[in-house]
Short mmCIF file of C-alpha atoms in Angstrom, two decimals:
data_model
loop_
_atom_site.label_atom_id
_atom_site.label_comp_id
_atom_site.label_asym_id
_atom_site.label_seq_id
_atom_site.Cartn_x
_atom_site.Cartn_y
_atom_site.Cartn_z
CA UNK S 63 0.45 24.04 11.30
CA UNK S 64 0.64 27.46 9.75
CA UNK S 65 0.88 30.35 12.09
CA UNK S 66 1.12 33.96 11.20
CA UNK S 67 0.35 37.65 11.88
CA UNK S 68 0.38 40.92 10.25
CA UNK S 69 3.64 42.62 9.64
CA UNK S 70 5.36 44.45 12.48
CA UNK S 71 8.88 46.13 12.25
CA UNK S 72 10.00 44.24 15.49
CA UNK S 73 9.76 40.98 13.76
CA UNK S 74 10.35 41.70 10.19
CA UNK S 75 11.20 38.44 8.15
CA UNK S 76 9.69 36.08 10.51
CA UNK S 77 6.46 37.62 10.38
CA UNK S 78 6.31 38.15 6.66
CA UNK S 79 7.32 34.42 6.18
CA UNK S 80 4.46 33.41 8.45
CA UNK S 81 1.96 35.59 6.55
CA UNK S 82 2.89 34.40 3.24
CA UNK S 83 2.59 30.77 4.24
CA UNK S 84 -1.13 31.09 5.31
CA UNK S 85 -2.00 33.30 2.22
CA UNK S 86 -0.49 30.62 -0.13
CA UNK S 87 -2.36 27.98 1.61
CA UNK S 88 -5.69 29.74 1.21
CA UNK S 89 -4.98 30.83 -2.27
CA UNK S 90 -4.19 27.33 -3.29
CA UNK S 91 -7.44 25.94 -1.84
CA UNK S 92 -9.75 28.94 -2.43
CA UNK S 93 -11.43 27.63 -5.47
CA UNK S 94 -15.05 26.76 -4.68
CA UNK S 95 -15.33 29.02 -1.53
CA UNK S 96 -18.73 30.48 -1.01
CA UNK S 97 -19.61 33.86 0.44
CA UNK S 98 -23.16 32.61 1.23
CA UNK S 99 -24.40 30.84 4.41
CA UNK S 100 -27.08 28.25 4.89
CA UNK S 101 -29.03 29.18 8.07
CA UNK S 102 -30.07 25.61 8.40
CA UNK S 103 -26.78 24.27 8.49
CA UNK S 104 -24.64 26.67 10.44
CA UNK S 105 -20.89 25.72 11.09
CA UNK S 106 -19.07 27.23 14.02
CA UNK S 107 -15.34 27.09 15.01
CA UNK S 108 -14.15 28.02 18.38
CA UNK S 109 -10.59 29.05 18.93
CA UNK S 110 -8.66 27.24 21.53
CA UNK S 111 -5.01 27.72 22.05
CA UNK S 112 -4.63 24.01 22.96
CA UNK S 113 -7.73 22.33 21.63
CA UNK S 114 -9.07 19.78 24.12
CA UNK S 115 -11.78 16.97 23.68
CA UNK S 116 -15.11 18.12 24.39
CA UNK S 117 -15.89 17.74 28.15
CA UNK S 118 -18.98 19.62 29.42
CA UNK S 119 -18.06 18.56 33.01
CA UNK S 120 -14.56 19.93 32.86
CA UNK S 121 -13.57 22.62 35.56
CA UNK S 122 -12.88 25.21 34.38
CA UNK S 123 -14.77 24.79 31.18
CA UNK S 124 -12.77 25.09 27.93
CA UNK S 125 -14.58 27.76 25.69
CA UNK S 126 -15.95 25.17 23.03
CA UNK S 127 -17.17 22.86 26.03
CA UNK S 128 -18.77 26.02 27.63
CA UNK S 129 -20.70 26.78 24.40
CA UNK S 130 -21.74 22.98 24.11
CA UNK S 131 -22.93 22.92 27.77
CA UNK S 132 -24.89 26.21 27.46
CA UNK S 133 -26.75 24.72 24.39
CA UNK S 134 -27.43 21.19 25.87
CA UNK S 135 -27.83 21.73 29.65
CA UNK S 136 -30.25 24.52 30.80
CA UNK S 137 -29.93 26.35 34.21
CA UNK S 138 -32.94 28.07 35.97
CA UNK S 139 -31.94 31.13 33.80
CA UNK S 140 -29.80 31.66 30.76
CA UNK S 141 -28.56 34.65 28.43
CA UNK S 142 -30.54 35.69 25.40
CA UNK S 143 -28.85 36.87 22.18
CA UNK S 144 -28.08 40.31 23.53
CA UNK S 145 -26.67 39.03 26.78
CA UNK S 146 -29.52 39.79 29.03
CA UNK S 147 -30.79 37.17 31.60
CA UNK S 148 -33.71 35.33 30.18
CA UNK S 149 -35.75 32.24 31.19
CA UNK S 150 -34.18 28.83 31.06
CA UNK S 151 -35.76 25.89 33.16
CA UNK S 152 -37.66 28.58 35.08
CA UNK S 153 -40.30 30.67 33.15
CA UNK S 154 -40.63 33.32 36.00
CA UNK S 155 -39.27 34.14 39.24
CA UNK S 156 -39.70 36.58 42.08
CA UNK S 157 -37.46 38.07 44.81
CA UNK S 158 -38.72 38.54 48.39
CA UNK S 159 -38.49 42.16 49.71
CA UNK S 160 -35.55 41.32 51.82
CA UNK S 161 -33.73 39.96 49.06
CA UNK S 162 -33.14 36.56 50.92
CA UNK S 163 -35.12 34.48 48.74
CA UNK S 164 -35.43 33.85 45.05
CA UNK S 165 -38.26 31.69 43.99
CA UNK S 166 -38.56 30.06 40.71
CA UNK S 167 -41.45 28.70 38.79
CA UNK S 168 -40.18 25.81 36.53
CA UNK S 169 -41.43 25.18 33.03
CA UNK S 170 -42.81 21.92 32.17
CA UNK S 171 -39.50 20.23 30.89
CA UNK S 172 -38.05 17.00 30.11
CA UNK S 173 -34.58 15.67 30.17
CA UNK S 174 -33.16 15.06 26.80
CA UNK S 175 -33.63 11.38 27.41
CA UNK S 176 -37.39 11.99 27.80
CA UNK S 177 -37.73 11.70 31.52
CA UNK S 178 -39.77 14.55 33.08
CA UNK S 179 -37.78 17.04 35.16
CA UNK S 180 -38.81 17.64 38.85
CA UNK S 181 -38.19 20.53 41.27
CA UNK S 182 -36.43 17.91 43.75
CA UNK S 183 -34.08 16.98 40.95
CA UNK S 184 -33.23 20.67 40.13
CA UNK S 185 -32.73 21.52 43.75
CA UNK S 186 -30.38 18.52 44.26
CA UNK S 187 -28.36 19.15 41.19
CA UNK S 188 -28.02 22.87 41.60
CA UNK S 189 -26.88 22.33 45.29
CA UNK S 190 -24.17 20.02 43.91
CA UNK S 191 -23.26 22.52 41.16
CA UNK S 192 -22.65 25.19 43.82
CA UNK S 193 -20.59 23.03 45.90
CA UNK S 194 -18.44 22.10 43.04
CA UNK S 195 -18.16 25.56 41.46
CA UNK S 196 -17.70 27.04 44.91
CA UNK S 197 -14.20 25.52 45.16
CA UNK S 198 -12.95 27.91 42.38
CA UNK S 199 -12.92 31.80 42.02
CA UNK S 200 -16.74 32.20 42.20
CA UNK S 201 -16.52 30.49 45.84
CA UNK S 202 -16.79 33.77 47.90
CA UNK S 203 -19.83 34.84 46.09
CA UNK S 204 -21.45 31.36 46.16
CA UNK S 205 -20.76 31.14 49.91
CA UNK S 206 -23.72 33.51 50.52
CA UNK S 207 -26.12 30.89 49.16
CA UNK S 208 -27.61 29.06 52.08
CA UNK S 209 -29.31 26.16 50.18
CA UNK S 210 -31.63 25.31 47.32
CA UNK S 211 -34.92 23.73 48.34
CA UNK S 212 -37.86 22.31 46.36
CA UNK S 213 -41.08 23.78 47.59
CA UNK S 214 -43.62 21.87 45.26
CA UNK S 215 -43.30 19.76 42.01
CA UNK S 216 -42.56 23.07 39.95
CA UNK S 217 -41.21 25.52 42.40
CA UNK S 218 -37.53 25.90 43.53
CA UNK S 219 -36.27 28.41 46.09
CA UNK S 220 -32.74 29.80 46.60
CA UNK S 221 -32.32 30.89 50.27
CA UNK S 222 -29.53 33.34 51.00
CA UNK S 223 -27.55 34.40 54.02
CA UNK S 224 -27.55 38.00 52.58
CA UNK S 225 -28.86 39.64 49.44
CA UNK S 226 -27.22 38.82 46.32
CA UNK S 227 -28.03 41.42 43.64
CA UNK S 228 -26.15 39.63 40.96
CA UNK S 229 -27.41 36.10 41.70
CA UNK S 230 -29.17 35.69 38.28
CA UNK S 231 -25.95 36.72 36.29
CA UNK S 232 -24.24 33.89 37.98
CA UNK S 233 -27.03 31.39 37.44
CA UNK S 234 -26.92 32.20 33.73
CA UNK S 235 -23.45 31.00 33.16
CA UNK S 236 -22.90 27.72 31.17
CA UNK S 237 -21.16 26.14 34.50
CA UNK S 238 -24.77 26.34 36.10
CA UNK S 239 -26.44 24.37 33.38
CA UNK S 240 -27.88 21.04 34.94
CA UNK S 241 -26.93 17.64 33.79
CA UNK S 242 -28.78 14.48 35.35
CA UNK S 243 -26.63 11.37 34.90
CA UNK S 244 -24.86 13.16 32.18
CA UNK S 245 -28.06 14.38 30.30
CA UNK S 246 -29.15 17.90 29.92
CA UNK S 247 -32.44 19.27 29.03
CA UNK S 248 -31.77 21.26 26.00
CA UNK S 249 -32.51 23.78 24.45
CA UNK S 250 -30.57 21.54 21.83
CA UNK S 251 -29.40 18.09 21.71
CA UNK S 252 -25.88 17.00 20.52
CA UNK S 253 -24.15 14.01 18.96
CA UNK S 254 -20.69 13.45 17.75
CA UNK S 255 -20.02 14.31 14.20
CA UNK S 256 -16.43 13.16 13.51
CA UNK S 257 -14.41 15.41 15.80
CA UNK S 258 -17.10 17.91 15.91
CA UNK S 259 -20.35 18.02 17.60
CA UNK S 260 -23.54 18.40 15.76
CA UNK S 261 -26.76 19.92 17.47
CA UNK S 262 -30.38 20.15 16.67
CA UNK S 263 -33.01 22.24 18.59
CA UNK S 264 -35.66 20.67 20.83
CA UNK S 265 -39.06 21.42 19.11
CA UNK S 266 -42.63 20.20 19.07
CA UNK S 267 -44.67 18.95 16.17
CA UNK S 268 -48.25 19.91 15.32
CA UNK S 269 -49.59 17.50 17.70
CA UNK S 270 -47.39 18.84 20.65
CA UNK S 271 -45.15 15.77 20.63
CA UNK S 272 -41.22 16.53 21.22
CA UNK S 273 -39.11 16.16 18.13
CA UNK S 274 -35.82 17.35 17.04
CA UNK S 275 -35.72 20.17 14.55
CA UNK S 276 -34.17 19.81 11.01
CA UNK S 277 -31.64 22.74 11.20
CA UNK S 278 -28.21 21.82 12.62
CA UNK S 279 -25.40 23.71 14.17
CA UNK S 280 -21.83 21.91 13.78
CA UNK S 281 -19.45 22.92 16.62
CA UNK S 282 -15.65 22.48 16.11
CA UNK S 283 -12.49 23.97 17.94
CA UNK S 284 -9.05 24.58 16.85
CA UNK S 285 -5.89 26.72 17.01
CA UNK S 286 -6.53 30.21 15.56
CA UNK S 287 -4.57 29.64 12.29
CA UNK S 288 -6.19 26.57 11.46
CA UNK S 289 -9.75 27.92 12.51
CA UNK S 290 -9.23 31.12 10.33
CA UNK S 291 -8.11 29.03 7.22
CA UNK S 292 -11.12 26.90 7.61
CA UNK S 293 -13.23 30.03 7.49
CA UNK S 294 -11.37 31.56 4.39
CA UNK S 295 -11.90 28.25 2.56
CA UNK S 296 -15.68 28.45 3.11
CA UNK S 297 -15.71 25.45 5.58
CA UNK S 298 -17.25 27.43 8.34
CA UNK S 299 -19.70 30.28 9.01
CA UNK S 300 -18.57 31.86 12.25
CA UNK S 301 -15.46 31.91 14.33
CA UNK S 302 -15.80 32.48 17.94
CA UNK S 303 -13.22 33.06 20.85
CA UNK S 304 -10.89 35.69 19.23
CA UNK S 305 -8.71 37.36 21.67
CA UNK S 306 -5.78 40.07 21.19
CA UNK S 307 -3.11 37.28 20.70
CA UNK S 308 -4.86 35.92 17.69
CA UNK S 309 -5.96 39.19 16.26
CA UNK S 310 -3.18 39.76 13.80
CA UNK S 311 -4.08 36.63 11.97
CA UNK S 312 -7.07 38.36 10.72
CA UNK S 313 -5.22 40.74 8.54
CA UNK S 314 -3.01 37.79 7.50
CA UNK S 315 -6.06 35.81 6.35
CA UNK S 316 -7.45 39.01 4.64
CA UNK S 317 -10.76 38.74 6.46
CA UNK S 318 -12.81 41.74 5.51
CA UNK S 319 -13.54 44.39 8.06
CA UNK S 320 -17.32 44.01 7.68
CA UNK S 321 -17.04 40.38 8.69
CA UNK S 322 -15.17 41.06 12.09
CA UNK S 323 -17.32 41.91 15.12
CA UNK S 324 -15.81 43.26 18.37
CA UNK S 325 -17.62 42.76 21.71
CA UNK S 326 -16.85 45.50 24.30
CA UNK S 327 -16.60 43.27 27.24
CA UNK S 328 -15.76 44.43 30.78
CA UNK S 329 -13.21 42.50 32.97
CA UNK S 330 -9.44 42.42 33.81
CA UNK S 331 -6.78 43.09 31.20
CA UNK S 332 -3.26 43.88 32.82
CA UNK S 333 -0.26 42.60 34.52
CA UNK S 334 -0.46 40.82 38.01
CA UNK S 335 2.60 40.88 40.08
CA UNK S 336 3.29 37.19 40.83
CA UNK S 337 6.76 37.16 42.30
CA UNK S 338 7.95 39.67 44.88
CA UNK S 339 11.54 40.09 43.59
CA UNK S 340 13.63 42.50 45.38
CA UNK S 341 12.67 45.26 42.79
CA UNK S 342 9.01 44.52 42.66
CA UNK S 343 8.68 44.10 46.46
CA UNK S 344 8.69 47.96 46.77
CA UNK S 345 5.29 49.71 45.87
CA UNK S 346 7.06 52.50 44.27
CA UNK S 347 8.75 50.14 41.87
CA UNK S 348 5.58 48.50 40.79
CA UNK S 349 4.10 52.05 40.35
CA UNK S 350 7.00 52.91 38.17
CA UNK S 351 6.15 49.96 35.98
CA UNK S 352 2.53 50.99 35.84
CA UNK S 353 3.69 54.54 35.04
CA UNK S 354 5.95 53.51 32.28
CA UNK S 355 3.16 51.69 30.04
CA UNK S 356 1.89 54.02 27.38
CA UNK S 357 -1.38 52.55 27.05
CA UNK S 358 -2.81 54.48 23.96
CA UNK S 359 0.36 53.67 21.91
CA UNK S 360 0.33 50.12 22.96
CA UNK S 361 -3.33 49.61 21.83
CA UNK S 362 -2.92 51.86 18.67
CA UNK S 363 -0.38 49.06 17.47
CA UNK S 364 -3.46 46.85 17.23
CA UNK S 365 -5.68 49.44 15.56
CA UNK S 366 -8.71 48.39 17.25
CA UNK S 367 -11.20 51.17 18.14
CA UNK S 368 -13.16 48.83 20.61
CA UNK S 369 -9.97 48.54 22.65
CA UNK S 370 -9.77 51.23 25.33
CA UNK S 371 -7.22 51.84 27.85
CA UNK S 372 -7.93 51.57 31.82
CA UNK S 373 -5.91 52.61 34.74
CA UNK S 374 -8.53 51.37 37.47
CA UNK S 375 -9.08 47.95 38.87
CA UNK S 376 -12.85 48.23 38.48
CA UNK S 377 -14.08 49.68 35.11
CA UNK S 378 -15.14 53.25 35.61
CA UNK S 379 -17.95 52.93 33.39
CA UNK S 380 -19.55 50.04 35.60
CA UNK S 381 -23.06 51.20 36.51
CA UNK S 382 -22.77 49.79 40.12
CA UNK S 383 -19.44 51.25 40.92
CA UNK S 384 -18.99 54.26 43.29
CA UNK S 385 -16.57 56.96 42.73
CA UNK S 386 -13.18 55.68 43.47
CA UNK S 387 -10.43 58.16 42.68
CA UNK S 388 -8.00 56.97 40.10
CA UNK S 389 -4.64 55.94 41.31
CA UNK S 390 -1.99 58.80 42.03
CA UNK S 391 0.45 57.34 39.57
CA UNK S 392 -2.14 57.84 36.64
CA UNK S 393 -2.74 61.58 37.41
CA UNK S 394 0.35 63.09 35.54
CA UNK S 395 0.64 63.30 31.83
CA UNK S 396 2.63 60.48 30.02
CA UNK S 397 5.96 62.30 29.79
CA UNK S 398 5.77 63.34 33.47
CA UNK S 399 5.11 59.65 34.43
CA UNK S 400 7.86 58.33 32.47
CA UNK S 401 10.19 60.93 34.14
CA UNK S 402 8.83 60.08 37.81
CA UNK S 403 9.31 56.32 36.93
CA UNK S 404 12.86 56.73 35.40
CA UNK S 405 13.89 58.67 38.57
CA UNK S 406 12.53 56.00 40.85
CA UNK S 407 14.27 53.16 39.01
CA UNK S 408 17.51 55.15 39.08
CA UNK S 409 17.41 55.72 42.75
CA UNK S 410 16.79 51.98 43.45
CA UNK S 411 19.84 50.93 41.27
CA UNK S 412 22.15 53.36 43.04
CA UNK S 413 20.91 51.96 46.40
CA UNK S 414 20.69 48.11 45.20
CA UNK S 415 22.52 47.57 42.00
CA UNK S 416 21.24 46.22 38.60
CA UNK S 417 17.69 45.02 38.37
CA UNK S 418 17.38 41.33 37.36
CA UNK S 419 15.49 41.12 34.08
CA UNK S 420 11.72 40.90 34.85
CA UNK S 421 9.96 37.86 33.41
CA UNK S 422 6.49 38.49 31.91
CA UNK S 423 4.22 35.59 31.20
CA UNK S 424 2.19 36.01 28.07
CA UNK S 425 -0.03 33.67 25.82
CA UNK S 426 1.31 32.28 22.60
CA UNK S 427 0.47 34.16 19.28
CA UNK S 428 1.84 37.06 17.26
CA UNK S 429 -0.42 39.62 19.07
CA UNK S 430 1.38 38.70 22.16
CA UNK S 431 4.75 39.41 20.32
CA UNK S 432 3.38 42.93 19.38
CA UNK S 433 2.03 43.53 22.83
CA UNK S 434 5.56 42.38 24.33
CA UNK S 435 7.62 44.64 21.94
CA UNK S 436 5.68 47.68 23.07
CA UNK S 437 5.89 46.68 26.77
CA UNK S 438 9.46 46.03 26.46
CA UNK S 439 10.22 49.51 24.84
CA UNK S 440 8.02 51.24 27.51
CA UNK S 441 9.91 49.64 30.26
CA UNK S 442 13.35 50.03 28.68
CA UNK S 443 12.71 53.83 28.59
CA UNK S 444 12.71 53.86 32.46
CA UNK S 445 15.71 51.43 32.82
CA UNK S 446 13.83 48.14 33.43
CA UNK S 447 14.49 45.04 31.18
CA UNK S 448 12.04 42.35 30.63
CA UNK S 449 11.84 39.03 28.96
CA UNK S 450 8.86 37.02 27.59
CA UNK S 451 8.13 33.50 29.03
CA UNK S 452 5.30 31.06 28.83
CA UNK S 453 2.82 30.56 31.62
CA UNK S 454 4.26 27.28 32.86
CA UNK S 455 7.79 29.10 33.42
CA UNK S 456 8.80 30.94 36.52
CA UNK S 457 7.78 34.52 35.97
CA UNK S 458 7.28 38.02 37.87
CA UNK S 459 4.47 39.46 35.92
CA UNK S 460 1.60 37.59 34.50
CA UNK S 461 -0.86 38.89 31.83
CA UNK S 462 -4.49 38.53 33.09
CA UNK S 463 -6.90 38.58 30.47
CA UNK S 464 -10.48 37.67 31.96
CA UNK S 465 -13.85 38.78 31.14
CA UNK S 466 -16.23 39.61 34.07
CA UNK S 467 -18.88 37.02 35.15
CA UNK S 468 -20.84 39.56 37.26
CA UNK S 469 -21.48 43.29 37.01
CA UNK S 470 -20.55 43.81 40.65
CA UNK S 471 -17.17 45.47 41.83
CA UNK S 472 -16.90 42.41 44.09
CA UNK S 473 -16.02 40.13 41.16
CA UNK S 474 -13.02 42.21 40.17
CA UNK S 475 -11.74 42.12 43.84
CA UNK S 476 -12.34 38.56 44.09
CA UNK S 477 -9.97 37.65 41.23
CA UNK S 478 -7.06 39.38 42.94
CA UNK S 479 -7.90 38.10 46.47
CA UNK S 480 -5.49 36.42 48.76
CA UNK S 481 -7.00 33.23 47.93
CA UNK S 482 -5.89 33.47 44.42
CA UNK S 483 -2.95 35.95 44.34
CA UNK S 484 0.56 35.72 45.83
CA UNK S 485 0.64 39.45 46.35
CA UNK S 486 -2.88 40.81 47.86
CA UNK S 487 -4.31 42.93 50.42
CA UNK S 488 -5.81 40.94 53.43
CA UNK S 489 -7.82 44.03 54.53
CA UNK S 490 -9.38 44.21 51.00
CA UNK S 491 -10.61 40.72 51.57
CA UNK S 492 -12.05 41.62 54.99
CA UNK S 493 -13.93 44.59 53.37
CA UNK S 494 -15.32 42.44 50.62
CA UNK S 495 -16.69 39.78 52.95
CA UNK S 496 -18.27 42.51 55.11
CA UNK S 497 -19.96 43.87 51.97
CA UNK S 498 -21.27 40.54 51.02
CA UNK S 499 -22.63 39.78 54.53
CA UNK S 500 -24.64 43.08 54.97
CA UNK S 501 -28.09 43.57 53.97
CA UNK S 502 -27.87 47.36 53.56
CA UNK S 503 -27.16 48.25 50.00
CA UNK S 504 -25.86 51.71 50.94
CA UNK S 505 -23.27 50.11 53.39
CA UNK S 506 -22.36 47.36 50.67
CA UNK S 507 -21.57 50.05 48.26
CA UNK S 508 -19.31 51.89 50.73
CA UNK S 509 -17.45 48.90 51.91
CA UNK S 510 -16.74 47.77 48.19
CA UNK S 511 -15.49 51.30 47.57
CA UNK S 512 -13.04 51.12 50.45
CA UNK S 513 -12.00 47.57 49.38
CA UNK S 514 -11.19 48.81 45.69
CA UNK S 515 -9.32 51.71 46.99
CA UNK S 516 -7.38 49.58 49.44
CA UNK S 517 -6.46 46.92 46.59
CA UNK S 518 -5.73 49.77 44.18
CA UNK S 519 -3.17 51.25 46.56
CA UNK S 520 -1.34 47.92 46.79
CA UNK S 521 -0.44 48.07 43.06
CA UNK S 522 -0.36 44.33 42.80
CA UNK S 523 -2.32 44.37 39.54
CA UNK S 524 -1.46 46.91 36.78
CA UNK S 525 -4.37 47.66 34.53
CA UNK S 526 -3.85 48.36 31.05
CA UNK S 527 -7.26 47.92 28.94
CA UNK S 528 -10.56 46.14 28.79
CA UNK S 529 -10.44 42.67 27.45
CA UNK S 530 -10.54 42.30 23.69
CA UNK S 531 -13.05 39.67 22.18
CA UNK S 532 -13.80 39.23 18.44
CA UNK S 533 -15.79 37.10 16.25
CA UNK S 534 -15.82 36.53 12.38
CA UNK S 535 -19.26 36.17 10.83
CA UNK S 536 -20.23 35.27 7.25
CA UNK S 537 -22.52 37.80 5.60
CA UNK S 538 -26.07 36.53 6.00
CA UNK S 539 -25.75 34.68 9.28
CA UNK S 540 -28.77 35.16 11.35
CA UNK S 541 -28.82 35.12 15.23
CA UNK S 542 -25.46 36.65 16.12
CA UNK S 543 -25.67 39.83 18.14
CA UNK S 544 -22.71 41.81 19.47
CA UNK S 545 -23.33 42.06 23.15
CA UNK S 546 -21.55 43.22 26.42
CA UNK S 547 -20.87 39.72 27.69
CA UNK S 548 -19.15 38.16 24.53
CA UNK S 549 -21.45 35.26 24.46
CA UNK S 550 -23.22 34.08 21.31
CA UNK S 551 -25.15 31.13 22.17
CA UNK S 552 -25.58 28.19 19.73
CA UNK S 553 -29.39 27.97 20.10
CA UNK S 554 -29.82 31.47 18.58
CA UNK S 555 -27.55 30.84 15.47
CA UNK S 556 -29.33 30.69 12.12
CA UNK S 557 -32.48 32.05 13.64
CA UNK S 558 -34.07 35.43 13.00
CA UNK S 559 -33.81 37.30 16.32
CA UNK S 560 -36.99 39.34 15.52
#
């Protein structure tokens, strides 16, 4: 497989050879490529580092399978093309004044095999999904759900132990799309199409009978170099799943800037301390690592305006975040930070001897090589040496690159809780649990503020930037809208959003 990236002085000849290989491949095959797009026959490729067979029941869901489940298995609610919560199986809903009950009125809907959907089925299936998903990183949040009950043939109620202001955002995730004996309810139906999946929309004819629409969306997945080569050759109309590690391939493939779209998505992008080596066991040394990273210079190496530096655990722009002070290590100017960090490292070496080379786990790809080259130079400036390893090898620091599934500060704290992180803050977990169990919104905000400050002071996670997500769109494609969630659902592609 051809793999390449844009030139970078740290890699010289290797990079150039890789770039040339892809460009020669594309040039040799470019004859017959078309700039146009047929909105009745949309072709989408999803980037996956290690492409796996489609499996809408997998946990966690691979990206291509998540797109497939979102298109073929509705939940009570979904996201629209702009990333807003929109009706799914339910056409409307109300929340009781105490915030302890969400009541959903269901549409008259059929499963894709023709059976009519009932509230009893929805309640049973949703209870099962909550139990299954609750075993993962959404478990703490889902633990606040008491139960789901069917009230009548078309009404479902979700009863809570405490208010959940962000419940609808959770229910709109692809994981909450409901399958009954492996069958969903649309809004699309899929069939195998070679190694791809071909989808058509559920529609009704002039007499009101259910039919499948004539327009198709063909979904494939593959590694970044292959996917972008297919796009250049006119074999696809849209590429989804772009991340920082595959971004340099865009220049290698000569993708025009007007065909690249970025989604400014919130989430976590930074280094998590995994192994508490003798050096990293001390908070002052973890702070030294955080202070050494020149975030603007690192991000400038990618030349992406949408990629912004961060120094806090929870984005400062998050609407529901209270005013948590920036960490102390982030307050000095960059030169002063480096000087303080270098002195800390020097003092530790005098007392303890040389520092074992720190192992940093990063994903594959030339973007990771560029990232690591900058990181290594930054840490070398304070006397710390690092090596790059894959995620399956023992490591001291791990890059976390994860988009937020909720707009709540609690989501960020959950990702770094003692349930999932080897270095954590038990007091933070207690405060988040208290915040979830209270019905007082002011008290909830105060507890989350305390929890964020507690975890931030631990320096078990070193923020660097917001997650980077990009897509490539062929001119003329309808229905693809940049949004703050980075989701571009298949049912909207090829359709005029107006």
